[in-house]
Amino acid sequence: NAGVTQTPKFQVLKTGQSMTLQCAQDMNHNSMYWYRQDPGMGLRLIYYSASEGTTDKGEVPNGYNVSRLNKREFSLRLESAAPSQTSVYFCASSEFRTVANYGYTFGSGTRLTVV
Amino acid sequence: GIQVEQSPPDLILQEGANSTLRCNFSDSVNNLQWFHQNPWGQLINLFYIPSGTKQNGRLSATTVATERYSLLYISSSQTTDSGVYFCAVYRAAGNKLTFGGGTRVLVKP
């Protein structure tokens, strides 16, 4: 009953450091996504993976890379962190079965601060 | 890309009051979701509602796809309803969910 699991929950980085955010889902969904949420704003799409082996850029991909390791796992990497990347990061997964039943499931988020 | 606008941006309610939140979108969509983000930051799915009306306890939602808007009704509000409510729309072309800016709700006891 885990759904979408993100690690870590909190992280503080120094400018220029690198790190990888991990995401795993146990619902056998084909599609996975990474979003960021800045204070007082909605979520914006960074990258997504429609299916295993494919990745595509979203609205705000600069400064990030992703890897769809297998059907379950989708990681987000910051190669050289910048203060502008301070945000809360959400991973999500989805499966388009029918329009009526379609929906996204979100993880609980990773709060990242870059100092 | 598609634009999603929510109103009002902020809402303060007395416990027990009713309220309506609105979501307008600029193009046709394949599905629409309402989320509640609680004070701890968790995103909880409330409804997926591409058209018609659904109810779940004190919450209900109506989407009029032809007129490109959706409404979320909160009846007999409780302090636990506080948080941010997001509307998000999905289009198969592009395979992605686009969020509105949210409505921040505070329910006072």
PDB file of C-alpha atoms in Angstrom:
ATOM      1  CA  ASN A   1       0.000   0.000   0.000  1.00  0.00           C
ATOM      2  CA  ALA A   2       3.007   2.317  -0.409  1.00  0.00           C
ATOM      3  CA  GLY A   3       2.004   4.073  -3.669  1.00  0.00           C
ATOM      4  CA  VAL A   4       4.783   6.520  -4.594  1.00  0.00           C
ATOM      5  CA  THR A   5       7.810   6.700  -2.310  1.00  0.00           C
ATOM      6  CA  GLN A   6      10.336   9.529  -2.418  1.00  0.00           C
ATOM      7  CA  THR A   7      13.673   9.786  -0.673  1.00  0.00           C
ATOM      8  CA  PRO A   8      15.024  11.786   1.007  1.00  0.00           C
ATOM      9  CA  LYS A   9      12.257  13.866   2.624  1.00  0.00           C
ATOM     10  CA  PHE A  10      14.565  16.763   3.448  1.00  0.00           C
ATOM     11  CA  GLN A  11      17.957  17.838   2.101  1.00  0.00           C
ATOM     12  CA  VAL A  12      20.246  20.845   2.452  1.00  0.00           C
ATOM     13  CA  LEU A  13      22.915  21.324  -0.205  1.00  0.00           C
ATOM     14  CA  LYS A  14      25.665  23.840  -0.738  1.00  0.00           C
ATOM     15  CA  THR A  15      25.796  25.663  -4.052  1.00  0.00           C
ATOM     16  CA  GLY A  16      27.607  23.499  -6.591  1.00  0.00           C
ATOM     17  CA  GLN A  17      26.971  20.180  -4.870  1.00  0.00           C
ATOM     18  CA  SER A  18      25.200  17.388  -6.672  1.00  0.00           C
ATOM     19  CA  MET A  19      22.536  14.979  -5.526  1.00  0.00           C
ATOM     20  CA  THR A  20      19.951  12.508  -6.770  1.00  0.00           C
ATOM     21  CA  LEU A  21      16.337  12.380  -5.654  1.00  0.00           C
ATOM     22  CA  GLN A  22      14.879   8.893  -5.733  1.00  0.00           C
ATOM     23  CA  CYS A  23      11.330   7.880  -6.572  1.00  0.00           C
ATOM     24  CA  ALA A  24       9.715   4.464  -6.716  1.00  0.00           C
ATOM     25  CA  GLN A  25       6.121   3.363  -7.348  1.00  0.00           C
ATOM     26  CA  ASP A  26       4.528  -0.003  -6.725  1.00  0.00           C
ATOM     27  CA  MET A  27       1.329   0.428  -8.759  1.00  0.00           C
ATOM     28  CA  ASN A  28       2.754  -0.885 -12.045  1.00  0.00           C
ATOM     29  CA  HIS A  29       2.146   2.496 -13.686  1.00  0.00           C
ATOM     30  CA  ASN A  30       3.782   3.211 -17.009  1.00  0.00           C
ATOM     31  CA  SER A  31       4.214   6.963 -16.640  1.00  0.00           C
ATOM     32  CA  MET A  32       6.221   8.849 -14.038  1.00  0.00           C
ATOM     33  CA  TYR A  33       6.835  12.545 -13.474  1.00  0.00           C
ATOM     34  CA  TRP A  34       8.923  15.029 -11.523  1.00  0.00           C
ATOM     35  CA  TYR A  35       7.408  18.352 -10.454  1.00  0.00           C
ATOM     36  CA  ARG A  36       8.690  21.244  -8.421  1.00  0.00           C
ATOM     37  CA  GLN A  37       6.623  23.525  -6.217  1.00  0.00           C
ATOM     38  CA  ASP A  38       7.916  26.943  -5.284  1.00  0.00           C
ATOM     39  CA  PRO A  39       6.396  28.894  -2.363  1.00  0.00           C
ATOM     40  CA  GLY A  40       2.858  30.093  -3.046  1.00  0.00           C
ATOM     41  CA  MET A  41       2.719  28.471  -6.467  1.00  0.00           C
ATOM     42  CA  GLY A  42       1.304  25.461  -8.207  1.00  0.00           C
ATOM     43  CA  LEU A  43       3.403  22.542  -9.394  1.00  0.00           C
ATOM     44  CA  ARG A  44       5.493  22.798 -12.548  1.00  0.00           C
ATOM     45  CA  LEU A  45       6.644  19.821 -14.569  1.00  0.00           C
ATOM     46  CA  ILE A  46      10.402  19.268 -14.758  1.00  0.00           C
ATOM     47  CA  TYR A  47      10.658  15.961 -16.660  1.00  0.00           C
ATOM     48  CA  TYR A  48       8.446  13.007 -17.337  1.00  0.00           C
ATOM     49  CA  SER A  49       8.742   9.437 -18.557  1.00  0.00           C
ATOM     50  CA  ALA A  50       5.763   8.169 -20.516  1.00  0.00           C
ATOM     51  CA  SER A  51       7.049   4.602 -20.345  1.00  0.00           C
ATOM     52  CA  GLU A  52      10.145   2.660 -19.382  1.00  0.00           C
ATOM     53  CA  GLY A  53      13.063   3.708 -21.563  1.00  0.00           C
ATOM     54  CA  THR A  54      11.713   7.133 -22.513  1.00  0.00           C
ATOM     55  CA  THR A  55      12.101  10.570 -20.926  1.00  0.00           C
ATOM     56  CA  ASP A  56      10.973  14.023 -22.037  1.00  0.00           C
ATOM     57  CA  LYS A  57      11.429  17.588 -20.889  1.00  0.00           C
ATOM     58  CA  GLY A  58       8.648  19.447 -19.151  1.00  0.00           C
ATOM     59  CA  GLU A  59       8.255  23.171 -18.498  1.00  0.00           C
ATOM     60  CA  VAL A  60      11.358  23.747 -16.361  1.00  0.00           C
ATOM     61  CA  PRO A  61      14.055  21.136 -17.211  1.00  0.00           C
ATOM     62  CA  ASN A  62      17.172  23.323 -17.048  1.00  0.00           C
ATOM     63  CA  GLY A  63      19.650  22.224 -14.392  1.00  0.00           C
ATOM     64  CA  TYR A  64      18.187  18.723 -14.050  1.00  0.00           C
ATOM     65  CA  ASN A  65      18.674  15.268 -15.486  1.00  0.00           C
ATOM     66  CA  VAL A  66      16.535  12.171 -15.059  1.00  0.00           C
ATOM     67  CA  SER A  67      16.883   8.419 -15.336  1.00  0.00           C
ATOM     68  CA  ARG A  68      14.097   5.910 -15.729  1.00  0.00           C
ATOM     69  CA  LEU A  69      15.940   3.017 -14.179  1.00  0.00           C
ATOM     70  CA  ASN A  70      13.125   0.490 -14.672  1.00  0.00           C
ATOM     71  CA  LYS A  71       9.349   0.548 -14.620  1.00  0.00           C
ATOM     72  CA  ARG A  72       9.262   1.229 -10.863  1.00  0.00           C
ATOM     73  CA  GLU A  73      11.988   3.855 -10.452  1.00  0.00           C
ATOM     74  CA  PHE A  74      12.511   7.378 -11.789  1.00  0.00           C
ATOM     75  CA  SER A  75      15.335   9.505 -10.380  1.00  0.00           C
ATOM     76  CA  LEU A  76      16.041  13.240 -10.635  1.00  0.00           C
ATOM     77  CA  ARG A  77      19.612  14.519 -10.537  1.00  0.00           C
ATOM     78  CA  LEU A  78      20.926  17.986  -9.810  1.00  0.00           C
ATOM     79  CA  GLU A  79      24.466  18.101 -11.164  1.00  0.00           C
ATOM     80  CA  SER A  80      25.456  21.478  -9.712  1.00  0.00           C
ATOM     81  CA  ALA A  81      22.852  22.806  -7.301  1.00  0.00           C
ATOM     82  CA  ALA A  82      21.922  26.491  -7.353  1.00  0.00           C
ATOM     83  CA  PRO A  83      19.875  28.532  -4.836  1.00  0.00           C
ATOM     84  CA  SER A  84      17.163  28.893  -7.519  1.00  0.00           C
ATOM     85  CA  GLN A  85      16.586  25.150  -7.196  1.00  0.00           C
ATOM     86  CA  THR A  86      15.420  25.518  -3.603  1.00  0.00           C
ATOM     87  CA  SER A  87      11.950  24.034  -3.793  1.00  0.00           C
ATOM     88  CA  VAL A  88       9.752  21.114  -2.874  1.00  0.00           C
ATOM     89  CA  TYR A  89      10.033  18.285  -5.380  1.00  0.00           C
ATOM     90  CA  PHE A  90       7.202  15.864  -6.038  1.00  0.00           C
ATOM     91  CA  CYS A  91       7.300  12.619  -7.932  1.00  0.00           C
ATOM     92  CA  ALA A  92       4.111  11.200  -9.439  1.00  0.00           C
ATOM     93  CA  SER A  93       2.959   8.229 -11.448  1.00  0.00           C
ATOM     94  CA  SER A  94      -0.049   7.531 -13.631  1.00  0.00           C
ATOM     95  CA  GLU A  95      -1.728   4.994 -15.842  1.00  0.00           C
ATOM     96  CA  PHE A  96      -4.152   5.909 -18.563  1.00  0.00           C
ATOM     97  CA  ARG A  97      -6.706   3.113 -18.479  1.00  0.00           C
ATOM     98  CA  THR A  98      -9.866   5.009 -19.183  1.00  0.00           C
ATOM     99  CA  VAL A  99     -10.626   8.712 -19.057  1.00  0.00           C
ATOM    100  CA  ALA A 100     -13.034   8.164 -16.182  1.00  0.00           C
ATOM    101  CA  ASN A 101     -10.501   6.323 -14.039  1.00  0.00           C
ATOM    102  CA  TYR A 102      -7.415   8.261 -14.956  1.00  0.00           C
ATOM    103  CA  GLY A 103      -5.533   9.944 -12.211  1.00  0.00           C
ATOM    104  CA  TYR A 104      -2.118  10.793 -10.890  1.00  0.00           C
ATOM    105  CA  THR A 105      -0.699   9.602  -7.569  1.00  0.00           C
ATOM    106  CA  PHE A 106       1.860  11.811  -5.874  1.00  0.00           C
ATOM    107  CA  GLY A 107       4.646  11.076  -3.429  1.00  0.00           C
ATOM    108  CA  SER A 108       4.971  13.041  -0.197  1.00  0.00           C
ATOM    109  CA  GLY A 109       7.659  15.370  -1.543  1.00  0.00           C
ATOM    110  CA  THR A 110      11.319  16.238  -0.947  1.00  0.00           C
ATOM    111  CA  ARG A 111      12.046  19.623   0.584  1.00  0.00           C
ATOM    112  CA  LEU A 112      15.369  20.818  -0.860  1.00  0.00           C
ATOM    113  CA  THR A 113      17.257  23.897   0.288  1.00  0.00           C
ATOM    114  CA  VAL A 114      20.353  25.111  -1.560  1.00  0.00           C
ATOM    115  CA  VAL A 115      22.507  27.553   0.407  1.00  0.00           C
TER     116      VAL A 115
ATOM    117  CA  GLY B   1       0.307  25.588 -23.573  1.00  0.00           C
ATOM    118  CA  ILE B   2      -2.942  25.283 -21.692  1.00  0.00           C
ATOM    119  CA  GLN B   3      -3.670  27.864 -19.014  1.00  0.00           C
ATOM    120  CA  VAL B   4      -5.363  26.958 -15.730  1.00  0.00           C
ATOM    121  CA  GLU B   5      -6.685  29.716 -13.496  1.00  0.00           C
ATOM    122  CA  GLN B   6      -8.170  29.275 -10.050  1.00  0.00           C
ATOM    123  CA  SER B   7     -10.229  31.676  -7.996  1.00  0.00           C
ATOM    124  CA  PRO B   8     -10.281  33.045  -5.446  1.00  0.00           C
ATOM    125  CA  PRO B   9      -6.577  32.896  -4.561  1.00  0.00           C
ATOM    126  CA  ASP B  10      -7.344  33.034  -0.841  1.00  0.00           C
ATOM    127  CA  LEU B  11     -10.410  32.153   1.191  1.00  0.00           C
ATOM    128  CA  ILE B  12     -11.054  32.529   4.920  1.00  0.00           C
ATOM    129  CA  LEU B  13     -14.044  30.667   6.279  1.00  0.00           C
ATOM    130  CA  GLN B  14     -15.714  30.306   9.615  1.00  0.00           C
ATOM    131  CA  GLU B  15     -16.161  26.684  10.611  1.00  0.00           C
ATOM    132  CA  GLY B  16     -19.487  25.421   9.325  1.00  0.00           C
ATOM    133  CA  ALA B  17     -19.626  27.736   6.310  1.00  0.00           C
ATOM    134  CA  ASN B  18     -20.023  26.612   2.706  1.00  0.00           C
ATOM    135  CA  SER B  19     -17.806  27.725  -0.168  1.00  0.00           C
ATOM    136  CA  THR B  20     -17.221  27.329  -3.899  1.00  0.00           C
ATOM    137  CA  LEU B  21     -13.828  27.242  -5.600  1.00  0.00           C
ATOM    138  CA  ARG B  22     -13.531  27.751  -9.334  1.00  0.00           C
ATOM    139  CA  CYS B  23     -11.120  26.464 -11.974  1.00  0.00           C
ATOM    140  CA  ASN B  24     -11.086  27.822 -15.536  1.00  0.00           C
ATOM    141  CA  PHE B  25      -9.023  26.258 -18.295  1.00  0.00           C
ATOM    142  CA  SER B  26      -8.174  27.562 -21.729  1.00  0.00           C
ATOM    143  CA  ASP B  27      -8.525  24.482 -23.950  1.00  0.00           C
ATOM    144  CA  SER B  28     -10.275  21.147 -24.113  1.00  0.00           C
ATOM    145  CA  VAL B  29      -8.962  18.535 -21.692  1.00  0.00           C
ATOM    146  CA  ASN B  30      -9.165  14.768 -21.318  1.00  0.00           C
ATOM    147  CA  ASN B  31      -9.429  14.840 -17.551  1.00  0.00           C
ATOM    148  CA  LEU B  32      -9.372  17.154 -14.567  1.00  0.00           C
ATOM    149  CA  GLN B  33      -8.287  16.501 -11.006  1.00  0.00           C
ATOM    150  CA  TRP B  34      -8.865  18.356  -7.772  1.00  0.00           C
ATOM    151  CA  PHE B  35      -6.202  17.990  -5.082  1.00  0.00           C
ATOM    152  CA  HIS B  36      -5.991  19.105  -1.486  1.00  0.00           C
ATOM    153  CA  GLN B  37      -2.520  19.957  -0.208  1.00  0.00           C
ATOM    154  CA  ASN B  38      -2.632  19.727   3.568  1.00  0.00           C
ATOM    155  CA  PRO B  39      -0.527  21.890   5.894  1.00  0.00           C
ATOM    156  CA  TRP B  40       2.161  19.159   5.908  1.00  0.00           C
ATOM    157  CA  GLY B  41       2.549  19.442   2.140  1.00  0.00           C
ATOM    158  CA  GLN B  42       0.920  16.178   1.123  1.00  0.00           C
ATOM    159  CA  LEU B  43      -1.081  16.195  -2.098  1.00  0.00           C
ATOM    160  CA  ILE B  44      -4.300  14.247  -1.724  1.00  0.00           C
ATOM    161  CA  ASN B  45      -6.444  13.429  -4.702  1.00  0.00           C
ATOM    162  CA  LEU B  46     -10.047  14.529  -4.191  1.00  0.00           C
ATOM    163  CA  PHE B  47     -11.681  13.933  -7.562  1.00  0.00           C
ATOM    164  CA  TYR B  48     -10.905  13.087 -11.121  1.00  0.00           C
ATOM    165  CA  ILE B  49     -13.772  14.604 -12.998  1.00  0.00           C
ATOM    166  CA  PRO B  50     -13.556  15.257 -16.765  1.00  0.00           C
ATOM    167  CA  SER B  51     -17.261  16.116 -16.833  1.00  0.00           C
ATOM    168  CA  GLY B  52     -20.393  15.896 -14.728  1.00  0.00           C
ATOM    169  CA  THR B  53     -20.751  15.923 -10.968  1.00  0.00           C
ATOM    170  CA  LYS B  54     -19.245  13.777  -8.226  1.00  0.00           C
ATOM    171  CA  GLN B  55     -19.708  13.838  -4.480  1.00  0.00           C
ATOM    172  CA  ASN B  56     -17.581  12.533  -1.648  1.00  0.00           C
ATOM    173  CA  GLY B  57     -18.916  13.358   1.800  1.00  0.00           C
ATOM    174  CA  ARG B  58     -18.941  17.117   2.331  1.00  0.00           C
ATOM    175  CA  LEU B  59     -17.089  17.737  -0.926  1.00  0.00           C
ATOM    176  CA  SER B  60     -18.517  17.742  -4.397  1.00  0.00           C
ATOM    177  CA  ALA B  61     -17.215  18.795  -7.800  1.00  0.00           C
ATOM    178  CA  THR B  62     -18.798  19.724 -11.098  1.00  0.00           C
ATOM    179  CA  THR B  63     -17.011  20.068 -14.428  1.00  0.00           C
ATOM    180  CA  VAL B  64     -18.668  21.683 -17.439  1.00  0.00           C
ATOM    181  CA  ALA B  65     -16.204  20.675 -20.123  1.00  0.00           C
ATOM    182  CA  THR B  66     -17.980  22.543 -22.941  1.00  0.00           C
ATOM    183  CA  GLU B  67     -17.579  25.805 -21.029  1.00  0.00           C
ATOM    184  CA  ARG B  68     -14.092  24.929 -19.722  1.00  0.00           C
ATOM    185  CA  TYR B  69     -14.576  25.268 -16.019  1.00  0.00           C
ATOM    186  CA  SER B  70     -14.875  23.180 -12.881  1.00  0.00           C
ATOM    187  CA  LEU B  71     -16.232  23.976  -9.433  1.00  0.00           C
ATOM    188  CA  LEU B  72     -15.344  22.458  -6.079  1.00  0.00           C
ATOM    189  CA  TYR B  73     -17.918  22.794  -3.310  1.00  0.00           C
ATOM    190  CA  ILE B  74     -17.044  22.509   0.357  1.00  0.00           C
ATOM    191  CA  SER B  75     -20.035  22.254   2.650  1.00  0.00           C
ATOM    192  CA  SER B  76     -20.069  22.603   6.439  1.00  0.00           C
ATOM    193  CA  SER B  77     -16.350  23.378   6.428  1.00  0.00           C
ATOM    194  CA  GLN B  78     -14.096  22.067   9.182  1.00  0.00           C
ATOM    195  CA  THR B  79     -10.667  23.211  10.355  1.00  0.00           C
ATOM    196  CA  THR B  80      -9.195  20.082   8.751  1.00  0.00           C
ATOM    197  CA  ASP B  81     -10.287  21.458   5.364  1.00  0.00           C
ATOM    198  CA  SER B  82      -7.592  24.111   5.633  1.00  0.00           C
ATOM    199  CA  GLY B  83      -4.807  23.962   3.069  1.00  0.00           C
ATOM    200  CA  VAL B  84      -4.392  24.647  -0.612  1.00  0.00           C
ATOM    201  CA  TYR B  85      -6.761  23.293  -3.228  1.00  0.00           C
ATOM    202  CA  PHE B  86      -5.329  22.696  -6.678  1.00  0.00           C
ATOM    203  CA  CYS B  87      -7.077  22.050  -9.926  1.00  0.00           C
ATOM    204  CA  ALA B  88      -5.013  20.217 -12.553  1.00  0.00           C
ATOM    205  CA  VAL B  89      -5.933  19.342 -16.122  1.00  0.00           C
ATOM    206  CA  TYR B  90      -4.684  16.528 -18.277  1.00  0.00           C
ATOM    207  CA  ARG B  91      -4.350  16.455 -22.033  1.00  0.00           C
ATOM    208  CA  ALA B  92      -3.449  13.231 -23.801  1.00  0.00           C
ATOM    209  CA  ALA B  93      -1.550  15.252 -26.415  1.00  0.00           C
ATOM    210  CA  GLY B  94       1.561  15.901 -24.368  1.00  0.00           C
ATOM    211  CA  ASN B  95       0.691  13.364 -21.655  1.00  0.00           C
ATOM    212  CA  LYS B  96       1.014  15.754 -18.772  1.00  0.00           C
ATOM    213  CA  LEU B  97      -0.924  17.323 -15.938  1.00  0.00           C
ATOM    214  CA  THR B  98      -0.944  21.137 -15.746  1.00  0.00           C
ATOM    215  CA  PHE B  99      -1.699  22.788 -12.416  1.00  0.00           C
ATOM    216  CA  GLY B 100      -3.498  25.971 -11.550  1.00  0.00           C
ATOM    217  CA  GLY B 101      -2.063  28.351  -8.975  1.00  0.00           C
ATOM    218  CA  GLY B 102      -4.263  27.032  -6.182  1.00  0.00           C
ATOM    219  CA  THR B 103      -6.766  28.452  -3.702  1.00  0.00           C
ATOM    220  CA  ARG B 104      -5.455  28.801  -0.159  1.00  0.00           C
ATOM    221  CA  VAL B 105      -8.241  28.015   2.320  1.00  0.00           C
ATOM    222  CA  LEU B 106      -8.165  28.783   6.029  1.00  0.00           C
ATOM    223  CA  VAL B 107     -11.045  27.534   8.151  1.00  0.00           C
ATOM    224  CA  LYS B 108     -11.238  29.242  11.524  1.00  0.00           C
ATOM    225  CA  PRO B 109     -12.807  27.528  14.549  1.00  0.00           C
TER     226      PRO B 109
END
